[in-house]
mmCIF file of C-alpha atoms in Angstrom:
data_model
loop_
_atom_site.group_PDB
_atom_site.id
_atom_site.type_symbol
_atom_site.label_atom_id
_atom_site.label_comp_id
_atom_site.label_asym_id
_atom_site.label_seq_id
_atom_site.Cartn_x
_atom_site.Cartn_y
_atom_site.Cartn_z
ATOM 1 C CA MET A 1 164.451 54.632 6.149
ATOM 2 C CA ARG A 2 167.571 56.289 4.496
ATOM 3 C CA ILE A 3 169.851 56.605 7.658
ATOM 4 C CA LEU A 4 168.262 52.817 8.355
ATOM 5 C CA ILE A 5 169.071 51.509 5.251
ATOM 6 C CA PRO A 6 173.001 51.798 5.848
ATOM 7 C CA LEU A 7 172.882 50.628 9.196
ATOM 8 C CA LEU A 8 171.071 47.268 7.798
ATOM 9 C CA LEU A 9 173.187 46.644 5.275
ATOM 10 C CA PRO A 10 176.188 45.333 6.788
ATOM 11 C CA ALA A 11 174.197 42.642 8.568
ATOM 12 C CA LEU A 12 172.157 41.408 5.648
ATOM 13 C CA LEU A 13 175.457 40.846 3.969
ATOM 14 C CA ALA A 14 176.661 38.695 6.577
ATOM 15 C CA THR A 15 173.938 37.131 6.498
ATOM 16 C CA ALA A 16 174.094 36.288 2.753
ATOM 17 C CA THR A 17 177.205 35.380 2.991
ATOM 18 C CA ALA A 18 178.239 33.224 6.356
ATOM 19 C CA GLU A 19 178.637 30.045 6.087
ATOM 20 C CA PRO A 20 177.154 27.161 8.085
ATOM 21 C CA GLY A 21 180.098 26.701 11.523
ATOM 22 C CA PRO A 22 180.922 23.639 13.166
ATOM 23 C CA LEU A 23 178.345 21.080 15.377
ATOM 24 C CA SER A 24 178.068 22.148 18.679
ATOM 25 C CA MET A 25 176.466 20.164 21.513
ATOM 26 C CA ARG A 26 173.403 21.306 23.768
ATOM 27 C CA LYS A 27 170.429 18.975 25.933
ATOM 28 C CA ASN A 28 167.132 19.962 24.604
ATOM 29 C CA ALA A 29 163.775 20.635 26.782
ATOM 30 C CA ASP A 30 163.395 16.731 27.404
ATOM 31 C CA GLY A 31 167.134 17.003 28.988
ATOM 32 C CA ALA A 32 168.194 14.693 25.804
ATOM 33 C CA TRP A 33 171.277 15.687 24.157
ATOM 34 C CA GLU A 34 171.394 16.776 20.601
ATOM 35 C CA LEU A 35 174.340 18.015 18.211
ATOM 36 C CA VAL A 36 173.608 21.928 16.816
ATOM 37 C CA ARG A 37 174.547 23.513 13.641
ATOM 38 C CA ASP A 38 173.792 27.101 13.042
ATOM 39 C CA GLY A 39 171.170 27.085 16.260
ATOM 40 C CA LYS A 40 169.239 24.317 15.044
ATOM 41 C CA PRO A 41 169.553 20.476 16.058
ATOM 42 C CA TYR A 42 171.282 18.182 13.246
ATOM 43 C CA PHE A 43 170.748 14.653 13.763
ATOM 44 C CA ILE A 44 173.581 13.314 11.679
ATOM 45 C CA ARG A 45 172.599 10.941 9.287
ATOM 46 C CA GLY A 46 175.655 9.979 7.993
ATOM 47 C CA ALA A 47 178.334 6.968 5.950
ATOM 48 C CA GLY A 48 182.249 6.068 6.749
ATOM 49 C CA GLY A 49 183.400 6.948 2.775
ATOM 50 C CA GLN A 50 183.800 9.488 0.549
ATOM 51 C CA ARG A 51 182.854 8.218 -2.674
ATOM 52 C CA SER A 52 179.168 8.874 -4.164
ATOM 53 C CA LEU A 53 178.330 12.220 -2.271
ATOM 54 C CA ASP A 54 175.335 13.186 -4.773
ATOM 55 C CA VAL A 55 173.958 9.500 -3.506
ATOM 56 C CA LEU A 56 174.726 10.381 0.040
ATOM 57 C CA VAL A 57 172.468 12.820 -0.622
ATOM 58 C CA GLU A 58 170.357 12.054 -2.156
ATOM 59 C CA SER A 59 169.418 8.924 0.039
ATOM 60 C CA GLY A 60 168.689 11.515 2.512
ATOM 61 C CA GLY A 61 172.124 11.626 4.073
ATOM 62 C CA ASN A 62 173.869 14.561 5.598
ATOM 63 C CA SER A 63 177.392 13.644 6.970
ATOM 64 C CA VAL A 64 180.323 11.368 6.303
ATOM 65 C CA ARG A 65 182.633 10.079 8.495
ATOM 66 C CA THR A 66 186.818 9.742 7.364
ATOM 67 C CA TRP A 67 189.887 7.783 9.255
ATOM 68 C CA GLY A 68 193.071 10.119 8.550
ATOM 69 C CA VAL A 69 193.444 13.393 8.545
ATOM 70 C CA ASP A 70 194.703 12.277 4.305
ATOM 71 C CA ALA A 71 191.487 12.222 3.095
ATOM 72 C CA LEU A 72 190.446 15.583 3.623
ATOM 73 C CA ALA A 73 192.338 16.503 0.663
ATOM 74 C CA GLU A 74 191.763 13.687 -1.416
ATOM 75 C CA LYS A 75 189.592 14.371 -4.588
ATOM 76 C CA VAL A 76 185.818 13.352 -4.810
ATOM 77 C CA ASP A 77 184.734 14.707 -8.514
ATOM 78 C CA GLY A 78 187.518 16.403 -8.902
ATOM 79 C CA LYS A 79 187.748 18.439 -5.864
ATOM 80 C CA GLN A 80 189.046 17.914 -2.703
ATOM 81 C CA LEU A 81 186.834 16.362 -0.070
ATOM 82 C CA VAL A 82 186.396 19.874 2.168
ATOM 83 C CA GLN A 83 185.607 21.840 -1.136
ATOM 84 C CA ARG A 84 182.792 18.717 -2.572
ATOM 85 C CA ALA A 85 181.044 18.557 0.820
ATOM 86 C CA LYS A 86 180.818 22.321 1.401
ATOM 87 C CA GLU A 87 179.129 22.297 -1.870
ATOM 88 C CA LEU A 88 176.577 19.262 -0.676
ATOM 89 C CA ASP A 89 176.251 21.096 2.575
ATOM 90 C CA LEU A 90 177.924 17.678 3.957
ATOM 91 C CA THR A 91 179.500 18.037 7.131
ATOM 92 C CA ILE A 92 182.549 15.828 7.905
ATOM 93 C CA ALA A 93 183.795 14.174 11.285
ATOM 94 C CA ALA A 94 187.173 14.450 10.520
ATOM 95 C CA GLY A 95 189.285 11.895 11.510
ATOM 96 C CA LEU A 96 192.569 12.371 13.133
ATOM 97 C CA TRP A 97 194.378 8.278 13.124
ATOM 98 C CA VAL A 98 195.900 7.688 16.556
ATOM 99 C CA GLY A 99 198.685 4.984 16.445
ATOM 100 C CA HIS A 100 198.070 0.642 16.901
ATOM 101 C CA GLU A 101 199.896 -1.019 19.223
ATOM 102 C CA ARG A 102 199.325 -3.812 16.641
ATOM 103 C CA HIS A 103 200.948 -1.582 14.063
ATOM 104 C CA GLY A 104 204.117 -1.116 16.203
ATOM 105 C CA PHE A 105 202.892 2.062 17.894
ATOM 106 C CA ASN A 106 203.890 1.835 21.899
ATOM 107 C CA TYR A 107 202.119 3.970 24.637
ATOM 108 C CA SER A 108 205.027 3.588 26.753
ATOM 109 C CA ASP A 109 207.254 5.061 24.318
ATOM 110 C CA THR A 110 207.835 9.121 24.740
ATOM 111 C CA THR A 111 209.438 9.982 21.266
ATOM 112 C CA GLN A 112 206.850 8.317 19.385
ATOM 113 C CA LEU A 113 203.807 10.121 21.954
ATOM 114 C CA GLU A 114 205.589 13.176 21.107
ATOM 115 C CA LYS A 115 205.065 12.671 17.419
ATOM 116 C CA GLN A 116 202.178 11.716 17.548
ATOM 117 C CA ARG A 117 201.352 14.617 19.547
ATOM 118 C CA LYS A 118 202.815 17.098 17.166
ATOM 119 C CA ASP A 119 201.446 15.608 14.307
ATOM 120 C CA ILE A 120 197.882 16.348 15.460
ATOM 121 C CA ARG A 121 198.443 19.683 16.293
ATOM 122 C CA ALA A 122 199.911 20.339 13.048
ATOM 123 C CA ALA A 123 197.011 18.770 11.475
ATOM 124 C CA VAL A 124 194.205 21.035 13.758
ATOM 125 C CA ALA A 125 196.351 23.797 12.686
ATOM 126 C CA LYS A 126 195.850 22.812 8.805
ATOM 127 C CA TRP A 127 192.200 22.763 8.833
ATOM 128 C CA LYS A 128 190.411 24.050 10.963
ATOM 129 C CA ASN A 129 189.311 26.756 9.521
ATOM 130 C CA GLU A 130 187.275 24.437 6.757
ATOM 131 C CA PRO A 131 183.450 25.447 7.257
ATOM 132 C CA ALA A 132 182.869 21.725 5.869
ATOM 133 C CA ILE A 133 184.328 20.333 9.209
ATOM 134 C CA GLY A 134 182.016 19.234 11.792
ATOM 135 C CA PHE A 135 183.535 18.010 14.304
ATOM 136 C CA TRP A 136 186.831 16.073 14.683
ATOM 137 C CA GLY A 137 187.264 11.967 15.006
ATOM 138 C CA LEU A 138 190.395 11.620 17.173
ATOM 139 C CA GLY A 139 191.145 8.049 16.682
ATOM 140 C CA ASN A 140 189.585 4.807 15.390
ATOM 141 C CA GLU A 141 190.426 1.363 18.265
ATOM 142 C CA MET A 142 193.668 2.502 18.950
ATOM 143 C CA GLU A 143 192.931 0.219 21.821
ATOM 144 C CA GLY A 144 192.773 -2.614 19.447
ATOM 145 C CA PRO A 145 189.353 -4.241 18.710
ATOM 146 C CA GLU A 146 190.136 -7.240 20.574
ATOM 147 C CA ALA A 147 191.389 -5.918 23.474
ATOM 148 C CA ASP A 148 189.844 -5.731 26.955
ATOM 149 C CA GLY A 149 189.900 -2.276 27.553
ATOM 150 C CA LYS A 150 191.814 -2.045 30.462
ATOM 151 C CA ASP A 151 195.000 0.045 29.054
ATOM 152 C CA ASP A 152 194.662 2.605 30.835
ATOM 153 C CA ARG A 153 197.931 4.026 29.028
ATOM 154 C CA ILE A 154 195.678 4.613 25.978
ATOM 155 C CA TRP A 155 192.974 6.334 27.290
ATOM 156 C CA LYS A 156 194.890 8.676 28.986
ATOM 157 C CA GLU A 157 197.188 9.506 25.878
ATOM 158 C CA LEU A 158 194.067 10.390 24.290
ATOM 159 C CA GLU A 159 193.404 13.139 26.698
ATOM 160 C CA VAL A 160 196.474 14.412 25.780
ATOM 161 C CA LEU A 161 195.717 14.425 22.335
ATOM 162 C CA ALA A 162 191.789 15.972 23.136
ATOM 163 C CA LYS A 163 193.707 18.881 24.808
ATOM 164 C CA ILE A 164 196.053 19.445 21.884
ATOM 165 C CA ILE A 165 193.026 19.658 19.637
ATOM 166 C CA LYS A 166 191.001 21.879 21.637
ATOM 167 C CA GLU A 167 194.014 24.361 22.140
ATOM 168 C CA GLU A 168 194.616 24.278 18.532
ATOM 169 C CA ASP A 169 190.743 24.591 17.457
ATOM 170 C CA PRO A 170 188.247 25.544 20.777
ATOM 171 C CA SER A 171 185.221 25.413 18.492
ATOM 172 C CA ARG A 172 184.673 22.478 18.071
ATOM 173 C CA LEU A 173 183.855 19.214 19.169
ATOM 174 C CA VAL A 174 186.067 15.850 19.568
ATOM 175 C CA MET A 175 184.727 12.540 19.485
ATOM 176 C CA THR A 176 187.237 9.292 20.048
ATOM 177 C CA VAL A 177 185.816 5.728 18.719
ATOM 178 C CA ILE A 178 185.956 2.373 20.444
ATOM 179 C CA ALA A 179 185.904 -1.012 18.647
ATOM 180 C CA GLY A 180 182.678 -2.539 20.104
ATOM 181 C CA ALA A 181 180.609 -1.533 23.815
ATOM 182 C CA ALA A 182 182.779 -3.556 25.846
ATOM 183 C CA ARG A 183 182.003 -1.876 29.604
ATOM 184 C CA PRO A 184 186.013 -1.652 30.311
ATOM 185 C CA LYS A 185 186.317 0.510 27.059
ATOM 186 C CA ILE A 186 182.986 2.820 28.000
ATOM 187 C CA GLU A 187 184.775 3.565 31.410
ATOM 188 C CA GLY A 188 187.979 4.158 30.359
ATOM 189 C CA VAL A 189 187.456 7.038 28.447
ATOM 190 C CA ARG A 190 184.379 7.764 30.886
ATOM 191 C CA ASP A 191 186.931 8.118 33.426
ATOM 192 C CA HIS A 192 190.349 9.421 31.635
ATOM 193 C CA CYS A 193 188.944 11.860 28.738
ATOM 194 C CA PRO A 194 186.990 14.347 29.708
ATOM 195 C CA SER A 195 187.652 16.106 27.441
ATOM 196 C CA ILE A 196 186.058 13.876 24.905
ATOM 197 C CA ASP A 197 182.755 15.327 23.692
ATOM 198 C CA ILE A 198 181.126 12.167 22.411
ATOM 199 C CA LEU A 199 181.670 8.991 21.912
ATOM 200 C CA GLY A 200 181.461 6.354 19.368
ATOM 201 C CA VAL A 201 181.346 2.452 19.130
ATOM 202 C CA ASN A 202 181.521 0.924 16.041
ATOM 203 C CA ALA A 203 179.543 -2.413 15.816
ATOM 204 C CA TYR A 204 178.384 -5.116 13.204
ATOM 205 C CA ALA A 205 175.789 -8.024 15.184
ATOM 206 C CA SER A 206 175.517 -6.188 18.448
ATOM 207 C CA ALA A 207 175.059 -2.724 16.805
ATOM 208 C CA ALA A 208 171.042 -1.917 17.989
ATOM 209 C CA GLY A 209 172.565 -2.868 21.622
ATOM 210 C CA ALA A 210 175.669 -0.556 21.618
ATOM 211 C CA GLY A 211 173.616 2.527 23.027
ATOM 212 C CA LYS A 212 172.167 0.636 25.561
ATOM 213 C CA ALA A 213 175.448 -1.049 26.510
ATOM 214 C CA VAL A 214 177.053 3.131 26.688
ATOM 215 C CA LYS A 215 174.569 4.089 28.927
ATOM 216 C CA GLU A 216 174.752 1.517 31.204
ATOM 217 C CA ALA A 217 178.675 1.476 31.855
ATOM 218 C CA GLY A 218 178.234 5.118 32.504
ATOM 219 C CA TRP A 219 178.465 7.306 29.667
ATOM 220 C CA LYS A 220 176.428 10.545 30.101
ATOM 221 C CA LYS A 221 177.671 12.375 27.206
ATOM 222 C CA PRO A 222 176.906 11.766 23.315
ATOM 223 C CA PHE A 223 176.593 8.614 21.540
ATOM 224 C CA ILE A 224 177.085 8.054 18.002
ATOM 225 C CA LEU A 225 176.981 4.822 16.389
ATOM 226 C CA THR A 226 179.913 4.963 14.206
ATOM 227 C CA GLU A 227 180.227 2.069 11.830
ATOM 228 C CA PHE A 228 177.290 -0.156 11.265
ATOM 229 C CA GLY A 229 175.844 -2.870 8.643
ATOM 230 C CA PRO A 230 176.084 -6.904 8.134
ATOM 231 C CA SER A 231 177.209 -8.821 10.815
ATOM 232 C CA GLY A 232 180.898 -8.870 11.049
ATOM 233 C CA HIS A 233 183.026 -12.164 8.965
ATOM 234 C CA TRP A 234 183.862 -13.216 12.658
ATOM 235 C CA GLU A 235 180.352 -13.155 13.790
ATOM 236 C CA VAL A 236 178.813 -15.630 11.982
ATOM 237 C CA ALA A 237 178.340 -19.043 10.863
ATOM 238 C CA LYS A 238 181.099 -20.774 8.922
ATOM 239 C CA THR A 239 181.847 -23.880 6.653
ATOM 240 C CA SER A 240 183.700 -26.798 8.382
ATOM 241 C CA TRP A 241 186.803 -25.876 6.562
ATOM 242 C CA GLY A 242 186.352 -22.266 8.109
ATOM 243 C CA ALA A 243 184.812 -20.213 5.534
ATOM 244 C CA PRO A 244 182.711 -17.378 6.810
ATOM 245 C CA ILE A 245 179.099 -17.636 5.242
ATOM 246 C CA GLU A 246 178.182 -14.358 4.204
ATOM 247 C CA PRO A 247 174.724 -13.224 4.253
ATOM 248 C CA SER A 248 172.832 -11.751 1.888
ATOM 249 C CA SER A 249 172.376 -8.588 0.063
ATOM 250 C CA ARG A 250 168.001 -9.120 1.707
ATOM 251 C CA ASP A 251 169.598 -9.632 4.811
ATOM 252 C CA LYS A 252 172.075 -6.695 4.624
ATOM 253 C CA ALA A 253 170.017 -3.957 4.166
ATOM 254 C CA ALA A 254 167.422 -5.635 6.641
ATOM 255 C CA LYS A 255 170.199 -4.918 8.918
ATOM 256 C CA TYR A 256 170.917 -1.779 8.152
ATOM 257 C CA TYR A 257 167.472 -0.330 8.538
ATOM 258 C CA SER A 258 166.737 -1.814 11.412
ATOM 259 C CA THR A 259 169.564 -1.000 13.381
ATOM 260 C CA GLN A 260 168.861 2.326 12.385
ATOM 261 C CA GLN A 261 165.505 2.402 13.512
ATOM 262 C CA LEU A 262 166.224 0.376 17.221
ATOM 263 C CA ALA A 263 169.756 2.340 17.767
ATOM 264 C CA SER A 264 167.790 5.537 19.551
ATOM 265 C CA GLU A 265 165.863 3.216 21.333
ATOM 266 C CA ASP A 266 167.498 2.170 24.154
ATOM 267 C CA SER A 267 169.997 5.180 24.718
ATOM 268 C CA ALA A 268 167.633 7.942 24.870
ATOM 269 C CA GLY A 269 168.686 11.030 25.540
ATOM 270 C CA LEU A 270 172.268 10.402 24.030
ATOM 271 C CA PHE A 271 172.223 9.158 20.609
ATOM 272 C CA VAL A 272 172.621 12.016 17.971
ATOM 273 C CA GLY A 273 173.564 9.927 14.860
ATOM 274 C CA SER A 274 174.954 6.990 12.874
ATOM 275 C CA TYR A 275 177.860 6.611 9.872
ATOM 276 C CA ALA A 276 176.887 3.689 7.896
ATOM 277 C CA PHE A 277 179.735 1.203 6.918
ATOM 278 C CA LEU A 278 181.035 1.542 4.163
ATOM 279 C CA TRP A 279 180.106 4.186 2.048
ATOM 280 C CA GLY A 280 182.154 2.580 -0.857
ATOM 281 C CA GLN A 281 183.261 -0.512 -2.092
ATOM 282 C CA LYS A 282 186.936 -2.669 0.187
ATOM 283 C CA GLN A 283 187.803 -6.277 0.142
ATOM 284 C CA GLU A 284 187.994 -7.842 3.783
ATOM 285 C CA CYS A 285 187.204 -10.951 4.109
ATOM 286 C CA THR A 286 185.643 -10.981 0.141
ATOM 287 C CA ALA A 287 184.494 -7.949 -1.926
ATOM 288 C CA THR A 288 181.004 -7.505 -1.227
ATOM 289 C CA TRP A 289 180.553 -8.156 2.810
ATOM 290 C CA TYR A 290 180.865 -4.701 3.949
ATOM 291 C CA GLY A 291 180.955 -2.847 0.699
ATOM 292 C CA MET A 292 177.123 -0.573 -0.040
ATOM 293 C CA PHE A 293 178.395 -0.451 -3.572
ATOM 294 C CA LEU A 294 180.578 -2.187 -5.846
ATOM 295 C CA GLN A 295 183.637 -1.906 -7.599
ATOM 296 C CA SER A 296 182.569 -0.655 -10.551
ATOM 297 C CA GLY A 297 180.320 2.027 -8.899
ATOM 298 C CA GLU A 298 176.592 0.784 -8.655
ATOM 299 C CA LYS A 299 174.915 1.203 -5.481
ATOM 300 C CA LEU A 300 173.634 -1.777 -3.586
ATOM 301 C CA PRO A 301 170.453 -2.565 -1.877
ATOM 302 C CA SER A 302 172.283 -1.442 1.747
ATOM 303 C CA VAL A 303 171.899 2.198 -0.012
ATOM 304 C CA ASP A 304 168.260 2.219 -0.439
ATOM 305 C CA ALA A 305 167.751 0.405 3.345
ATOM 306 C CA MET A 306 169.438 3.384 4.367
ATOM 307 C CA SER A 307 167.304 6.004 1.952
ATOM 308 C CA ARG A 308 164.067 4.323 3.068
ATOM 309 C CA ALA A 309 165.749 5.109 7.051
ATOM 310 C CA TRP A 310 166.868 8.191 6.695
ATOM 311 C CA THR A 311 163.481 10.103 4.333
ATOM 312 C CA GLY A 312 160.842 7.409 5.031
ATOM 313 C CA LYS A 313 160.017 6.675 1.100
ATOM 314 C CA TRP A 314 162.188 4.613 -1.256
ATOM 315 C CA PRO A 315 164.787 5.963 -3.804
ATOM 316 C CA ALA A 316 163.369 6.550 -7.376
ATOM 317 C CA ASN A 317 165.219 3.683 -8.366
ATOM 318 C CA ARG A 318 166.078 0.373 -6.651
ATOM 319 C CA CYS A 319 168.145 -2.124 -6.487
ATOM 320 C CA PRO A 320 167.842 -5.718 -7.862
ATOM 321 C CA ARG A 321 166.153 -7.643 -5.721
ATOM 322 C CA VAL A 322 167.577 -11.706 -5.006
ATOM 323 C CA GLU A 323 164.392 -13.207 -3.831
ATOM 324 C CA THR A 324 166.199 -16.639 -3.858
ATOM 325 C CA PHE A 325 170.081 -18.004 -4.026
ATOM 326 C CA THR A 326 170.388 -21.455 -3.247
ATOM 327 C CA SER A 327 172.539 -24.484 -4.539
ATOM 328 C CA PRO A 328 173.352 -27.993 -2.885
ATOM 329 C CA ALA A 329 177.374 -26.803 -2.936
ATOM 330 C CA LYS A 330 176.499 -24.135 -0.494
ATOM 331 C CA GLY A 331 178.767 -25.112 2.498
ATOM 332 C CA ASN A 332 179.449 -27.924 1.700
ATOM 333 C CA THR A 333 182.487 -30.142 -0.307
ATOM 334 C CA ILE A 334 181.956 -31.076 -4.018
ATOM 335 C CA SER A 335 183.844 -33.412 -6.202
ATOM 336 C CA PRO A 336 186.697 -31.924 -8.837
ATOM 337 C CA GLY A 337 184.410 -31.664 -11.938
ATOM 338 C CA GLU A 338 181.345 -32.385 -10.788
ATOM 339 C CA SER A 339 177.918 -29.720 -12.077
ATOM 340 C CA VAL A 340 177.131 -27.410 -9.705
ATOM 341 C CA ALA A 341 173.197 -26.411 -9.500
ATOM 342 C CA ILE A 342 172.126 -23.069 -8.463
ATOM 343 C CA THR A 343 168.356 -21.511 -8.556
ATOM 344 C CA LEU A 344 167.960 -17.610 -8.818
ATOM 345 C CA ASP A 345 165.053 -15.989 -8.698
ATOM 346 C CA VAL A 346 166.012 -12.232 -9.067
ATOM 347 C CA VAL A 347 163.279 -9.241 -9.858
ATOM 348 C CA ASP A 348 163.353 -5.627 -9.834
ATOM 349 C CA PRO A 349 160.974 -3.214 -8.228
ATOM 350 C CA ASP A 350 161.338 -0.986 -11.171
ATOM 351 C CA LYS A 351 160.982 -3.867 -13.689
ATOM 352 C CA ASP A 352 164.255 -3.202 -15.848
ATOM 353 C CA LYS A 353 165.883 -5.470 -17.024
ATOM 354 C CA VAL A 354 168.678 -7.113 -15.084
ATOM 355 C CA GLU A 355 172.266 -8.473 -16.639
ATOM 356 C CA LEU A 356 174.052 -11.090 -14.057
ATOM 357 C CA THR A 357 177.805 -11.226 -13.946
ATOM 358 C CA TRP A 358 178.598 -14.387 -12.898
ATOM 359 C CA THR A 359 182.923 -14.901 -11.538
ATOM 360 C CA LEU A 360 184.914 -17.545 -9.022
ATOM 361 C CA ALA A 361 187.561 -16.548 -6.924
ATOM 362 C CA SER A 362 189.770 -18.495 -4.233
ATOM 363 C CA GLU A 363 189.093 -18.426 -0.951
ATOM 364 C CA SER A 364 190.522 -15.138 0.643
ATOM 365 C CA THR A 365 193.760 -15.999 2.384
ATOM 366 C CA ASP A 366 195.012 -12.789 2.912
ATOM 367 C CA ARG A 367 192.863 -11.680 6.611
ATOM 368 C CA LYS A 368 193.618 -9.061 8.843
ATOM 369 C CA SER A 369 191.926 -7.691 11.538
ATOM 370 C CA GLY A 370 190.610 -4.212 12.480
ATOM 371 C CA GLY A 371 189.285 -3.604 9.176
ATOM 372 C CA ASP A 372 193.239 -3.461 8.009
ATOM 373 C CA ALA A 373 194.269 -3.960 4.398
ATOM 374 C CA GLU A 374 193.585 -6.862 2.729
ATOM 375 C CA ARG A 375 194.484 -8.564 -0.627
ATOM 376 C CA ALA A 376 191.881 -9.852 -2.586
ATOM 377 C CA PRO A 377 192.119 -12.844 -4.687
ATOM 378 C CA GLU A 378 191.764 -13.357 -8.332
ATOM 379 C CA GLU A 379 187.931 -12.944 -9.779
ATOM 380 C CA LYS A 380 187.438 -15.071 -13.201
ATOM 381 C CA LYS A 381 184.526 -15.490 -15.690
ATOM 382 C CA LEU A 382 182.309 -18.272 -14.605
ATOM 383 C CA SER A 383 180.862 -19.895 -17.593
ATOM 384 C CA MET A 384 176.834 -21.100 -16.056
ATOM 385 C CA ASP A 385 174.485 -22.836 -18.469
ATOM 386 C CA SER A 386 170.891 -21.363 -17.989
ATOM 387 C CA THR A 387 168.254 -25.610 -17.651
ATOM 388 C CA GLY A 388 165.078 -24.400 -16.974
ATOM 389 C CA PRO A 389 163.385 -20.855 -15.482
ATOM 390 C CA ASN A 390 165.451 -19.677 -12.476
ATOM 391 C CA GLN A 391 167.996 -23.096 -12.452
ATOM 392 C CA TRP A 392 171.101 -22.966 -13.606
ATOM 393 C CA THR A 393 174.510 -24.794 -13.530
ATOM 394 C CA PHE A 394 178.334 -24.515 -13.881
ATOM 395 C CA LYS A 395 180.917 -26.853 -13.826
ATOM 396 C CA ALA A 396 183.243 -26.794 -10.276
ATOM 397 C CA PRO A 397 186.897 -26.493 -11.048
ATOM 398 C CA ASP A 398 189.117 -29.184 -11.291
ATOM 399 C CA LYS A 399 191.780 -28.183 -8.506
ATOM 400 C CA PRO A 400 190.796 -28.549 -4.883
ATOM 401 C CA GLY A 401 190.584 -26.151 -2.583
ATOM 402 C CA ALA A 402 188.054 -23.546 -1.514
ATOM 403 C CA TYR A 403 186.001 -21.314 -3.613
ATOM 404 C CA ARG A 404 183.182 -19.052 -3.877
ATOM 405 C CA VAL A 405 181.125 -18.334 -6.571
ATOM 406 C CA PHE A 406 179.592 -14.670 -6.845
ATOM 407 C CA LEU A 407 176.626 -13.138 -8.835
ATOM 408 C CA ILE A 408 176.083 -9.586 -9.637
ATOM 409 C CA ALA A 409 172.550 -8.803 -10.426
ATOM 410 C CA ARG A 410 172.599 -4.609 -12.280
ATOM 411 C CA ASP A 411 169.527 -2.499 -13.575
ATOM 412 C CA GLY A 412 171.751 -0.587 -16.176
ATOM 413 C CA ARG A 413 170.972 2.277 -14.289
ATOM 414 C CA GLY A 414 173.526 2.301 -11.318
ATOM 415 C CA ALA A 415 171.687 0.051 -9.081
ATOM 416 C CA ALA A 416 172.327 -3.888 -8.034
ATOM 417 C CA SER A 417 172.646 -6.398 -5.974
ATOM 418 C CA ALA A 418 175.666 -9.300 -4.752
ATOM 419 C CA GLU A 419 175.732 -12.815 -3.711
ATOM 420 C CA ASN A 420 178.187 -15.431 -2.914
ATOM 421 C CA ILE A 421 177.875 -18.580 -2.189
ATOM 422 C CA PRO A 422 180.926 -20.560 -0.563
ATOM 423 C CA PHE A 423 182.034 -24.074 -1.259
ATOM 424 C CA GLN A 424 185.235 -26.527 -1.237
ATOM 425 C CA VAL A 425 186.135 -28.654 -4.382
ATOM 426 C CA ARG A 426 188.221 -31.962 -2.685
#
């Protein structure tokens, strides 16, 4: 025994101090792809974004996705993202931004191409020793969200960049992400990018069918649903003046849950996980359409839905539930100064007291494509009168224009619901 102890001690110490390694991929006994971490299957239960990571872990999540390498150094809870993720045992799909021609990048300009190659090589060299990075995410919708996917220059350049990444960091897988599951895009990656290990697809209304589309287009490697959530503002019904009608908070939550449950059914053997969008808040069409949190930090019902999907149970504190939120003004034109009625029924599953906040904003006019940054319209506090059980009224603006009335219902314990109604004054 005195001889064995010194021999075993280094191995025991190495085991005790070893850090989880990058993700790898393999086919299991059934012939299906799976990701692997430290020899064990690793199914991604992820979210795009980097705030409220403690809530992500509590909800059953295990991975975050970023879009650019600068995010790795951003402060989260007072620490760099790579450090905070390591503490929470979260992996990172580390994004490496690839140029978009709609932003001025030219895939026929050798000078721009060479600079991008050098930047990607330098970024990988800088961050490759961070244990929280599970794999690299090379580009996001660089072909263009509305493109047909037939521009081979982009796919061929992706292959060049993927090879550079693997030269610098042969230990990690490389994923690329396309906008939607259009067949020419999938075929472009399949035919021109043999160094891409994982195909990521961003999809919204059609998200549940993305796996089937990927498989039918002949993709044979792992597939991740890299963005999903409510139906996009370009995919829903609009008012007569062109304002998209935002899904209710309950409809959004149901969409997150059903997409997560259905995503793997038609892509059996390829699906290795997903990243819900967005684990944070952003202005895109409205201030509440895609964010799974309010700007003030409260979680929304979509977070509860993902917790249920990931763990099989509801979180300890659930969001207020808006059962009814209707108005004759919704999607309609009303007169200046007209009294507008709203019917609201909100309950809290935990019987918490619910506080209501009402605001009014002009319809956003700073619309961009592909998730580019937008300027948020100013919101003003709205004076509401209670006219009976579940009944409220407010006075329409005197100034003609397109507006939205927003309702935020908070439980005072970090959970909320958000609704809005578009209307026009004329």
